[in-house]
Short mmCIF file of C-alpha atoms in Angstrom, two decimals:
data_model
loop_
_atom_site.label_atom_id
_atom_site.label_comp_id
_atom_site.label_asym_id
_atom_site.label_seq_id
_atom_site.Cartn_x
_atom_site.Cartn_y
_atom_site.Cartn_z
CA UNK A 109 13.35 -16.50 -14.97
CA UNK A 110 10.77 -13.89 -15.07
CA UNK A 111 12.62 -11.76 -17.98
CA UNK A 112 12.09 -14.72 -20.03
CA UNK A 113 8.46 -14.84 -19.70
CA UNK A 114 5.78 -11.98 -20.91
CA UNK A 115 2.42 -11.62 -20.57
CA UNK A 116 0.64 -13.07 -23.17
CA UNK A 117 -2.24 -11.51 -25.99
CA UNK A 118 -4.34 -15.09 -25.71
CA UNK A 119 -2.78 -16.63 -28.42
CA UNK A 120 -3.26 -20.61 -28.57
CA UNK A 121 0.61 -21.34 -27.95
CA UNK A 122 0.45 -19.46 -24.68
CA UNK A 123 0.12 -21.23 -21.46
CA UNK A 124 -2.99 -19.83 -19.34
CA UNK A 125 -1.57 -18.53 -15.77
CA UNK A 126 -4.38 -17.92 -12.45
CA UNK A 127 -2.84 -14.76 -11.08
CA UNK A 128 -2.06 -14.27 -7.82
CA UNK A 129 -1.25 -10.73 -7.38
CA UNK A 130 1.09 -8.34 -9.37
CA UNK A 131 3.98 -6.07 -7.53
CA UNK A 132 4.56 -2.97 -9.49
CA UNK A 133 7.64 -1.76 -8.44
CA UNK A 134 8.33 1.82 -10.95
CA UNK A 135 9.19 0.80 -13.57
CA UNK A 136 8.32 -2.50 -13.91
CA UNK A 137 5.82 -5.11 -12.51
CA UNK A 138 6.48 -8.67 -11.18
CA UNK A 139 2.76 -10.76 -12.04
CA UNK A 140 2.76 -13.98 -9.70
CA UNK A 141 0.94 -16.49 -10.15
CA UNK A 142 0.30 -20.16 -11.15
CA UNK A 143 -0.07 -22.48 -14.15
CA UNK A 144 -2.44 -25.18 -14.90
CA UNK A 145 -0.08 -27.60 -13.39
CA UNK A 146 0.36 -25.80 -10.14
CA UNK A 147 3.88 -24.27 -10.80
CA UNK A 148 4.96 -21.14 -10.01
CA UNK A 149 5.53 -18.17 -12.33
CA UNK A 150 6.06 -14.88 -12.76
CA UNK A 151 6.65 -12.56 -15.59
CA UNK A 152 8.35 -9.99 -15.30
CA UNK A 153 6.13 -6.65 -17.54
CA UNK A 154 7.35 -3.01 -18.75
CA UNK A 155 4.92 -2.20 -20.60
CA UNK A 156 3.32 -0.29 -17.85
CA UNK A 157 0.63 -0.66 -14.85
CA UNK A 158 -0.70 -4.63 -14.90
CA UNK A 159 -4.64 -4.18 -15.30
CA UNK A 160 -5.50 -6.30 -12.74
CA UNK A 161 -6.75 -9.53 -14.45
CA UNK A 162 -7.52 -12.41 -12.40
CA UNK A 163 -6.94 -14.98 -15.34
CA UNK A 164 -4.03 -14.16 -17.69
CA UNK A 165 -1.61 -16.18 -20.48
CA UNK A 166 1.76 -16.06 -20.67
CA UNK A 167 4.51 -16.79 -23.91
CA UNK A 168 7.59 -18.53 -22.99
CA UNK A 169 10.70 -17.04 -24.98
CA UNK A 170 12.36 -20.65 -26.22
CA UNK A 171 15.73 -19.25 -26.01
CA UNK A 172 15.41 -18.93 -22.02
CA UNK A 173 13.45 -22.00 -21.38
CA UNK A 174 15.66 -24.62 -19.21
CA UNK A 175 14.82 -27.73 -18.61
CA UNK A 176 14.74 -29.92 -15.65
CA UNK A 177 14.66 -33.94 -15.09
CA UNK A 178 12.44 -35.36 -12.25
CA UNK A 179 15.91 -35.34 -9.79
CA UNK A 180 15.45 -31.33 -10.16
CA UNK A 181 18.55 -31.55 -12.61
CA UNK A 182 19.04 -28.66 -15.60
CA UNK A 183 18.92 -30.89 -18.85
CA UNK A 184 21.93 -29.54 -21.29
CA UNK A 185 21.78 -29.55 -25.36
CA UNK A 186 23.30 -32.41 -26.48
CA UNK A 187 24.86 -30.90 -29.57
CA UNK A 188 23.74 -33.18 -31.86
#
């Protein structure tokens, strides 16, 4: 989801994204684009007008990542 996802600062945990095109919409602005794998994302910004970048990074938040088996099934916490 694109509230769990922010642009990133270039850090070397952050994924690198090829953006697409960014959809400011007031006060916030949806950034669409893809990741070296091909996938879909987009982050979701507040901090103000995107700048336009063609080439970008993004930093998952962990506590909103879900996880999905190759059958396109949410993988649950186990618990143990």
């Amino acid at each position: 989801r694109p509230e769990h996802v922010r642009l990133g600062t270039g850090g070397a945990e952050e994924i690198p994204v090829a953006v697409s095109f960014a959809e400011g919409l007031g006060d916030l602005t949806y950034v669409h684009g893809k990741m070296p794998t091909g996938s879909p994302v987009i982050i979701r910004s507040d901090k103000g007008r995107f700048a336009g970048r063609s080439d970008s990074t993004v930093a998952l938040d962990p506590a909103g990542v879900k996880l999905f088996d190759t059958d396109g099934l949410r993988l649950r916490e186990s618990g143990i």
